[in-house]
Each structure stands twice: as C-alpha cells, then as structure tokens.
Short mmCIF file of C-alpha atoms and ligand atoms in Angstrom, two decimals:
data_model
loop_
_atom_site.label_atom_id
_atom_site.label_comp_id
_atom_site.label_asym_id
_atom_site.label_seq_id
_atom_site.Cartn_x
_atom_site.Cartn_y
_atom_site.Cartn_z
CA MET P 3 7.08 13.89 -13.02
CA ILE P 4 9.64 11.18 -12.40
CA PHE P 5 8.41 7.84 -13.66
CA GLN P 6 10.58 4.73 -13.77
CA GLN P 7 9.46 1.32 -14.95
CA LEU P 8 11.73 -1.45 -13.67
CA PHE P 9 11.63 -5.10 -14.67
CA ASP P 10 12.39 -8.29 -12.76
CA THR P 11 13.48 -10.84 -15.35
CA LYS P 12 12.87 -13.82 -13.06
CA SER P 13 9.17 -13.19 -12.47
CA SER P 14 8.57 -10.79 -15.41
CA THR P 15 7.27 -8.25 -12.90
CA TYR P 16 7.08 -4.52 -13.58
CA THR P 17 7.75 -2.22 -10.67
CA TYR P 18 7.03 1.51 -10.86
CA VAL P 19 8.72 4.38 -9.06
CA ILE P 20 6.77 7.63 -9.13
CA ALA P 21 7.62 11.09 -7.79
CA SER P 22 6.62 14.60 -8.76
CA GLU P 23 10.22 15.78 -9.13
CA VAL P 24 13.81 15.24 -7.99
CA GLY P 25 14.27 15.67 -4.28
CA ARG P 26 10.63 14.96 -3.45
CA GLU P 27 8.56 12.13 -1.97
CA ALA P 28 8.35 8.91 -3.94
CA LEU P 29 5.97 5.98 -4.21
CA ILE P 30 6.77 2.49 -5.44
CA ILE P 31 4.28 -0.01 -6.85
CA ASP P 32 4.78 -3.80 -6.78
CA PRO P 33 8.45 -3.97 -5.71
CA VAL P 34 10.25 -7.34 -5.91
CA PHE P 35 12.29 -8.49 -2.90
CA GLU P 36 15.44 -9.40 -4.88
CA LEU P 37 15.61 -5.91 -6.42
CA VAL P 38 15.21 -3.87 -3.26
CA GLU P 39 18.83 -2.68 -3.34
CA THR P 40 18.38 -1.53 -6.94
CA TYR P 41 15.34 0.51 -5.93
CA VAL P 42 17.12 2.01 -2.95
CA SER P 43 20.11 3.12 -5.03
CA LEU P 44 17.78 4.55 -7.70
CA LEU P 45 15.94 6.51 -5.01
CA ASP P 46 19.27 7.73 -3.61
CA ARG P 47 20.49 8.79 -7.04
CA LEU P 48 17.34 10.82 -7.63
CA GLU P 49 17.43 12.12 -4.06
CA LEU P 50 13.93 10.80 -3.52
CA ARG P 51 12.46 9.93 -0.15
CA LEU P 52 10.40 6.76 -0.36
CA VAL P 53 7.19 7.53 1.47
CA LYS P 54 4.86 4.77 0.35
CA ALA P 55 5.23 1.28 -1.08
CA LEU P 56 2.18 -0.56 -2.32
CA ASP P 57 1.29 -3.91 -3.80
CA THR P 58 -1.66 -4.18 -6.16
CA HIS P 59 -2.46 -7.61 -4.66
CA ILE P 60 -0.78 -10.52 -2.88
CA HIS P 61 1.55 -11.88 -5.52
CA ALA P 62 2.01 -15.60 -6.08
CA ASP P 63 5.05 -15.50 -8.35
CA HIS P 64 7.57 -13.42 -6.41
CA ILE P 65 8.27 -12.25 -2.88
CA THR P 66 7.25 -8.67 -2.36
CA GLY P 67 9.82 -5.99 -1.58
CA LEU P 68 7.36 -4.15 0.67
CA GLY P 69 8.69 -5.51 3.97
CA ALA P 70 12.36 -4.98 3.08
CA LEU P 71 11.71 -1.45 1.80
CA ARG P 72 9.84 -0.64 5.01
CA ASP P 73 12.70 -2.03 7.09
CA ILE P 74 15.27 0.07 5.21
CA THR P 75 13.39 3.32 4.52
CA LYS P 76 10.58 3.26 7.11
CA CYS P 77 8.11 3.90 4.32
CA ILE P 78 4.38 3.34 4.74
CA THR P 79 3.26 0.00 3.31
CA VAL P 80 -0.10 0.26 1.57
CA MET P 81 -2.55 -2.38 0.38
CA GLY P 82 -6.24 -2.55 -0.32
CA GLU P 83 -8.63 -3.26 2.57
CA ARG P 84 -9.38 -6.77 1.24
CA SER P 85 -5.72 -7.79 1.43
CA GLY P 86 -4.85 -10.76 3.63
CA ALA P 87 -1.38 -9.33 4.34
CA GLU P 88 -0.93 -9.22 8.11
CA VAL P 89 1.55 -6.40 8.38
CA VAL P 90 0.46 -3.38 6.40
CA SER P 91 0.61 0.22 7.63
CA MET P 92 -2.33 1.55 5.71
CA ARG P 93 -5.31 -0.03 4.00
CA VAL P 94 -7.26 1.79 1.33
CA LYS P 95 -10.82 1.31 0.16
CA GLU P 96 -12.45 1.78 -3.21
CA ASP P 97 -12.22 5.36 -4.50
CA GLU P 98 -9.76 6.62 -1.90
CA ILE P 99 -6.53 8.45 -2.66
CA VAL P 100 -2.99 7.24 -2.04
CA ASP P 101 -0.95 10.42 -2.14
CA ILE P 102 2.59 11.69 -1.91
CA ASP P 103 3.44 15.33 -2.40
CA GLY P 104 2.29 16.48 -5.81
CA ILE P 105 0.75 13.15 -6.88
CA GLY P 106 -2.41 11.21 -6.03
CA LEU P 107 -3.50 7.72 -7.08
CA ARG P 108 -7.18 6.81 -6.89
CA THR P 109 -8.00 3.30 -5.69
CA MET P 110 -10.19 1.11 -7.87
CA TYR P 111 -11.17 -2.31 -6.52
CA THR P 112 -10.72 -4.73 -9.42
CA PRO P 113 -11.11 -8.30 -8.10
CA GLY P 114 -11.13 -11.39 -10.27
CA HIS P 115 -7.47 -12.35 -10.64
CA THR P 116 -7.48 -12.45 -6.83
CA ASP P 117 -10.10 -11.16 -4.42
CA ASP P 118 -7.64 -8.53 -3.16
CA SER P 119 -6.71 -6.97 -6.51
CA TYR P 120 -6.73 -3.19 -6.72
CA SER P 121 -5.85 -0.86 -9.57
CA TYR P 122 -4.49 2.64 -9.05
CA VAL P 123 -5.56 5.45 -11.34
CA MET P 124 -3.67 8.66 -12.08
CA GLU P 125 -4.74 11.42 -14.46
CA ASP P 126 -3.22 9.88 -17.58
CA ARG P 127 -2.34 6.31 -16.55
CA VAL P 128 -3.58 3.31 -14.63
CA PHE P 129 -1.63 0.62 -12.80
CA THR P 130 -3.71 -2.51 -13.17
CA GLY P 131 -1.65 -5.12 -11.32
CA ASP P 132 -2.72 -8.41 -12.92
CA ALA P 133 -6.36 -7.39 -13.43
CA LEU P 134 -5.60 -6.27 -16.99
CA LEU P 135 -2.39 -7.17 -18.81
CA ILE P 136 -1.16 -6.17 -22.26
CA GLY P 137 -2.83 -8.68 -24.57
CA GLY P 138 -4.12 -10.71 -21.64
CA THR P 139 -5.79 -10.71 -18.24
CA GLY P 140 -4.66 -12.20 -14.93
CA ARG P 141 -5.55 -15.85 -14.39
CA THR P 142 -8.53 -16.46 -12.14
CA ASP P 143 -7.89 -19.99 -10.89
CA PHE P 144 -6.33 -19.43 -7.45
CA GLN P 145 -6.23 -17.02 -4.46
CA ASN P 146 -10.02 -16.70 -4.59
CA GLY P 147 -9.89 -15.66 -8.22
CA ASP P 148 -13.16 -15.61 -10.10
CA PRO P 149 -13.69 -15.12 -13.85
CA TYR P 150 -17.06 -13.44 -13.36
CA SER P 151 -15.70 -10.79 -11.01
CA SER P 152 -12.74 -10.38 -13.37
CA TYR P 153 -15.22 -9.71 -16.20
CA ASP P 154 -17.04 -7.20 -14.02
CA SER P 155 -13.79 -5.42 -13.01
CA LEU P 156 -12.73 -5.25 -16.65
CA PHE P 157 -15.91 -4.29 -18.43
CA ASN P 158 -17.59 -2.22 -15.74
CA LYS P 159 -14.53 -0.49 -14.34
CA LEU P 160 -11.15 -0.58 -16.10
CA LEU P 161 -12.39 -0.50 -19.68
CA ARG P 162 -14.65 2.45 -18.85
CA LEU P 163 -11.59 4.59 -18.23
CA PRO P 164 -10.75 7.00 -21.10
CA PRO P 165 -9.44 5.08 -24.15
CA GLU P 166 -6.27 7.17 -24.30
CA MET P 167 -5.36 6.30 -20.72
CA LEU P 168 -1.99 4.56 -20.47
CA LEU P 169 -2.02 1.05 -19.08
CA PHE P 170 0.88 -0.17 -16.95
CA PRO P 171 0.49 -3.78 -15.79
CA ALA P 172 2.34 -5.71 -13.05
CA HIS P 173 3.65 -8.27 -15.54
CA ASP P 174 4.50 -8.80 -19.14
CA TYR P 175 5.97 -11.95 -20.61
CA LYS P 176 6.52 -10.70 -24.18
CA GLY P 177 8.52 -7.52 -23.65
CA ASP P 178 5.65 -5.02 -24.02
CA THR P 179 5.97 -2.13 -21.62
CA VAL P 180 2.84 -0.01 -22.02
CA SER P 181 -0.51 0.00 -23.76
CA THR P 182 -3.71 2.04 -23.61
CA ILE P 183 -7.21 1.16 -22.45
CA GLY P 184 -8.57 1.80 -25.97
CA TYR P 185 -5.98 -0.43 -27.66
CA GLU P 186 -6.68 -3.31 -25.27
CA LEU P 187 -10.43 -2.95 -25.68
CA GLN P 188 -10.00 -3.33 -29.44
CA ASN P 189 -7.18 -5.87 -29.60
CA ASN P 190 -6.77 -7.86 -26.40
CA PRO P 191 -7.97 -11.38 -27.35
CA ARG P 192 -9.48 -12.03 -23.92
CA LEU P 193 -11.68 -8.97 -24.27
CA GLN P 194 -13.24 -9.90 -27.58
CA VAL P 195 -16.19 -11.60 -25.89
CA GLU P 196 -19.94 -11.06 -25.98
CA ASN P 197 -20.66 -11.67 -22.31
CA ALA P 198 -19.37 -12.87 -18.94
CA GLU P 199 -20.09 -16.52 -19.76
CA GLN P 200 -17.85 -16.43 -22.83
CA TYR P 201 -15.09 -14.77 -20.83
CA ALA P 202 -15.44 -17.30 -17.98
CA ASP P 203 -15.29 -20.09 -20.53
CA ILE P 204 -11.91 -18.83 -21.78
CA MET P 205 -10.57 -18.33 -18.26
CA ASN P 206 -11.76 -21.72 -17.01
CA ASN P 207 -9.98 -23.51 -19.83
CA LEU P 208 -6.50 -21.98 -19.64
CA ASN P 209 -5.10 -25.06 -17.87
CA LEU P 210 -2.07 -23.23 -16.51
CA ALA P 211 0.42 -24.77 -14.09
CA ASP P 212 0.68 -23.11 -10.67
CA PRO P 213 3.44 -20.46 -10.46
CA LYS P 214 6.69 -22.09 -9.28
CA MET P 215 7.02 -19.68 -6.38
CA MET P 216 3.40 -19.90 -5.25
CA ASP P 217 3.84 -22.05 -2.14
CA ILE P 218 6.64 -19.82 -0.91
CA ALA P 219 5.54 -16.41 -2.17
CA VAL P 220 1.93 -16.31 -0.96
CA PRO P 221 2.66 -17.11 2.73
CA ALA P 222 5.75 -14.84 2.71
CA ASN P 223 3.79 -12.00 1.15
CA LYS P 224 1.06 -12.34 3.72
CA SER P 225 3.55 -11.78 6.54
CA LEU P 226 5.60 -9.09 4.76
CA GLY P 227 9.10 -9.76 6.02
CA LYS P 228 10.44 -8.91 9.44
CA SER P 229 8.28 -8.15 12.40
CA ILE P 230 7.55 -4.54 13.19
CA ASP P 231 8.73 -5.28 16.73
CA GLN P 232 12.30 -4.64 15.57
CA PHE P 233 11.55 -0.90 15.88
CA VAL P 234 10.15 -1.13 19.39
CA ARG P 235 12.13 -1.40 22.63
CA PRO P 236 10.90 -3.07 25.82
CA GLY P 237 8.45 -0.86 27.66
CA GLU P 238 7.53 1.18 24.60
CA SER P 239 4.39 -0.78 23.74
CA LEU P 240 1.03 -0.16 25.33
CA SER P 241 -1.93 -2.45 24.72
CA ALA P 242 -5.32 -0.94 23.95
CA GLU P 243 -6.59 -2.11 27.35
CA GLU P 244 -3.68 -0.51 29.20
CA LEU P 245 -4.11 2.70 27.26
CA CYS P 246 -7.82 2.72 28.11
CA ARG P 247 -6.95 2.48 31.83
CA GLN P 248 -4.23 5.12 31.71
CA CYS P 249 -6.26 7.50 29.56
CA SER P 250 -8.51 8.44 32.43
CA SER P 251 -5.61 10.04 34.34
CA GLY P 252 -5.66 12.84 31.75
CA GLU P 253 -1.89 13.08 31.72
CA LEU P 254 -1.27 11.30 28.45
CA VAL P 255 -0.84 13.12 25.17
CA MET P 256 -1.94 10.93 22.29
CA ILE P 257 -0.73 11.66 18.80
CA ASP P 258 -2.50 10.22 15.77
CA LEU P 259 -0.04 9.55 12.92
CA ARG P 260 -2.60 8.54 10.29
CA GLU P 261 -3.62 10.58 7.30
CA LYS P 262 -6.66 12.83 7.18
CA GLN P 263 -8.55 10.41 4.94
CA GLU P 264 -8.13 7.58 7.46
CA ARG P 265 -9.24 9.79 10.36
CA LEU P 266 -12.37 10.89 8.55
CA ARG P 267 -13.15 7.29 7.62
CA ASP P 268 -12.40 5.54 10.95
CA GLY P 269 -12.48 8.32 13.57
CA TRP P 270 -9.86 8.88 16.27
CA ILE P 271 -9.21 8.49 19.99
CA PRO P 272 -10.77 11.41 21.94
CA ARG P 273 -8.50 14.34 22.76
CA SER P 274 -5.67 13.19 20.52
CA LEU P 275 -3.50 15.47 18.44
CA HIS P 276 -2.72 14.87 14.78
CA ILE P 277 0.73 14.76 13.19
CA PRO P 278 0.87 12.66 9.99
CA TYR P 279 3.61 10.03 9.98
CA ALA P 280 5.35 11.63 6.99
CA ASP P 281 5.91 14.81 9.07
CA ILE P 282 7.30 13.13 12.19
CA GLU P 283 10.97 13.53 11.34
CA ASP P 284 10.59 17.27 10.67
CA GLN P 285 8.34 17.90 13.66
CA ALA P 286 10.77 16.13 15.99
CA LYS P 287 13.49 18.63 15.10
CA SER P 288 14.21 21.49 17.46
CA GLY P 289 11.27 23.91 17.34
CA GLY P 290 8.93 21.38 15.71
CA ILE P 291 5.49 20.59 17.15
CA LEU P 292 6.52 17.14 18.35
CA ASP P 293 9.69 18.56 19.90
CA GLN P 294 7.55 21.03 21.87
CA ILE P 295 5.01 18.42 22.95
CA ILE P 296 7.72 16.05 24.19
CA SER P 297 9.45 18.85 26.09
CA ASP P 298 6.17 19.91 27.73
CA HIS P 299 5.00 16.35 28.52
CA PRO P 300 8.02 14.08 29.02
CA ASN P 301 7.16 10.37 29.31
CA CYS P 302 3.49 11.04 28.57
CA VAL P 303 3.41 10.91 24.77
CA ILE P 304 1.64 7.97 23.09
CA LEU P 305 1.88 7.56 19.32
CA TYR P 306 -0.76 5.63 17.42
CA CYS P 307 -1.77 4.84 13.85
CA ALA P 308 -3.99 2.29 12.07
CA TYR P 309 -2.26 -0.99 12.98
CA GLY P 310 0.77 0.00 15.09
CA GLU P 311 3.26 -0.13 12.24
CA ARG P 312 3.77 3.57 11.55
CA SER P 313 3.82 4.32 15.29
CA ALA P 314 6.51 1.64 15.81
CA MET P 315 8.67 3.14 13.06
CA ALA P 316 8.04 6.64 14.43
CA LEU P 317 9.36 5.53 17.84
CA ASP P 318 12.60 4.61 16.10
CA THR P 319 12.72 7.93 14.22
CA VAL P 320 12.08 9.94 17.35
CA ARG P 321 14.69 7.94 19.27
CA GLU P 322 17.21 8.70 16.53
CA ALA P 323 16.36 12.37 17.00
CA GLY P 324 17.42 12.00 20.63
CA TYR P 325 14.15 11.40 22.48
CA ASP P 326 13.35 8.49 24.74
CA GLY P 327 10.29 7.81 26.82
CA LEU P 328 7.66 7.79 24.10
CA ARG P 329 5.33 4.81 23.75
CA HIS P 330 3.00 3.54 21.09
CA LEU P 331 -0.36 1.82 20.96
CA ALA P 332 0.33 -1.76 19.87
CA GLY P 333 -2.10 -2.77 17.13
CA GLY P 334 -3.20 0.84 16.59
CA MET P 335 -6.78 1.91 16.01
CA ALA P 336 -7.68 -1.63 14.96
CA ALA P 337 -6.81 -2.91 18.46
CA TRP P 338 -8.38 0.15 20.09
CA SER P 339 -11.74 -0.34 18.41
CA LYS P 340 -11.62 -4.12 18.99
CA SER P 341 -11.17 -3.50 22.72
CA GLY P 342 -14.18 -1.17 22.75
CA GLY P 343 -12.19 2.06 23.15
CA GLU P 344 -14.05 5.31 22.56
CA ILE P 345 -13.83 6.74 19.05
CA VAL P 346 -14.87 10.21 17.97
CA PHE P 347 -15.32 11.83 14.59
CA ASP P 348 -15.15 15.52 15.49
FE1 FE2 G 23 -0.79 -11.87 -9.53
#
C-alpha cells in the first residue's frame, strides 16, 4: 500500500494520501488548500489517479483543498451525510464504505468536536479527524460541538476499536505522527476520566481562543471553492421538472453515475443505466459502453448522480473525449426526489 502523511505547518494539519499501489487509484483525507499543488505533484510522481478526496469534518482552522483538487483532477468529493458543505459529490452514512480500487474505508460517525465529524476505519488504522488526537481530543466549544457526544464517540466507538489499531489524527501540535488506540486509552490525559460528566468538565474549562482562521475557513469550507457550473455549458443542464416532462417521451437514455452503495441506499430513476463515475473516461473511449450508447442515441443521453457534481464533471470529460450533446440532471437525485420524481429500487 502507498501511504503518505503530509503536514501543513501553518495549521498543523495532517493530510493522508492512500493508494493500493503505484499507478492505481488514490484517496486523500483532509487536504489543505495551500498545499494542493504539492499533493498534485506527489500524485503525478507516483502515477496515481486521485479518485476521491474527503474531509473528516468542516475544518475551522484551514481552508480545505477539496474544491481545488476537484477542479484540477475531477475527483469525487466525499463528506459525511451530516456535513453542512453545500458542494459535495457524495455523502456517506455511518458504517458505509468509501472505496478506491484495492482499499476500503469504513465510515464511523464520531460527533462531539463538531456535529459533522466522521472517522474512517481501515483494517489496521483509523483516521479520526479531530475526534481523537494524540494526547488530546478535539475541542467541543464551537460548530455544534458537544462534550457529551464527544465522550460517547470516544468511549463507545473509537476506543472500542482493537488496541493495536494505528491512530492517525487530522492535527498534531507537538510533532507526534502516529499512535495506537490502546496507547491513547492508557495515556491520553483527556481519557483518564470516570464518566461523561468528568470529561465534559475538562472540555468545558479549556478556555481556548477561537482559531484565527475560523471566520474565513468555516464559510469557505461550506461552499468548497469554485462552482460546479464551470464544467457545464449552456444548454447542458436539465432541471428535475424538465427531465420529468421529457422522460415520458421514452427517447431519453439516463445514466446513473453513482456507486452501487448509493443506488441501493437511495434508489434510482426508472429505466436508467448504470456507469459509475470512475469508469466514465474509459467507457467513453471507442468501443466503450458510453461510446456505444452515445452513438446509438445522439442528443438523448442524460447523466445524473447524487447532487449534480459528478455528472457536471462527467460532461466535461465526455466533451474532452469528443462528444457533445449530452446533458445532466442539475441537482442530481436530491433534486429529483425533492421534485417528486419516481424512484425505484429494483
Ligand atoms: Fe476541527
């Protein structure tokens, strides 16, 4: 496995690049905006294709690199379902899998530092964001933080992971790079408490100043950089209502770009085909499924995904491959279900 831990000195943030091997798909966790070029050149050097970028929560101390990485690499931006970020391609729930080829990360909802904090668990390691730090825990005094839910996330979830499991946090201010669940359980001063009240007492008396970047970072991280509209040309967007009207003609070919897990969870538009976003580039090549569909049904293909972000980027990819005339469902399945569009599960 390729595993790189990168550090932003300004915000003391750790960012992780993960891939199963050279030349394969990669995932990045908690990227920092200022270091996006560093990540991109690292990915280039290792011949990795960035497929997914995720934030463990909305950060208050730095601007996320998610939007910039999406704009450069057309990767899928991932956050937990409780996230207030407006522009995210994919939202994951508790106990779902974020996967790239050869690697899967299980989602664990660990609120307390913020109400949108998620940890991501691999076989031998866990990425805890700010829910659990080395020798500390994430503050609980803003962004809907709550010491009691932090206690619950720690003692009923994270600390129940195997003691030998490696712990990789989103920050460290002392130069530590890695710990284990067992070591923290024994030695982390915040965890040496008898009950939730004792823990809340510690957390409620930290008297920390707000992060310097907070007023800038939180709103910026909620909007995640540039608008997705940059990938869409005039006439390529279809609203859910328009799609509903045009659907009845039976001429349209709708292609669902989401992953299997999302389809099983949220259903899909009747009579639509399925090509996951990660396969679009390959399938648009001569002889690919998408190539065949476009040739058979020119000007009738509608791409859709969860929120309209992957489908917008796919329009750009397909255009680069030489095809025009495709459209996408603006707002994706979220807009479709809001407008009362029919959804099926089999
Ligand atoms: Fe944080």
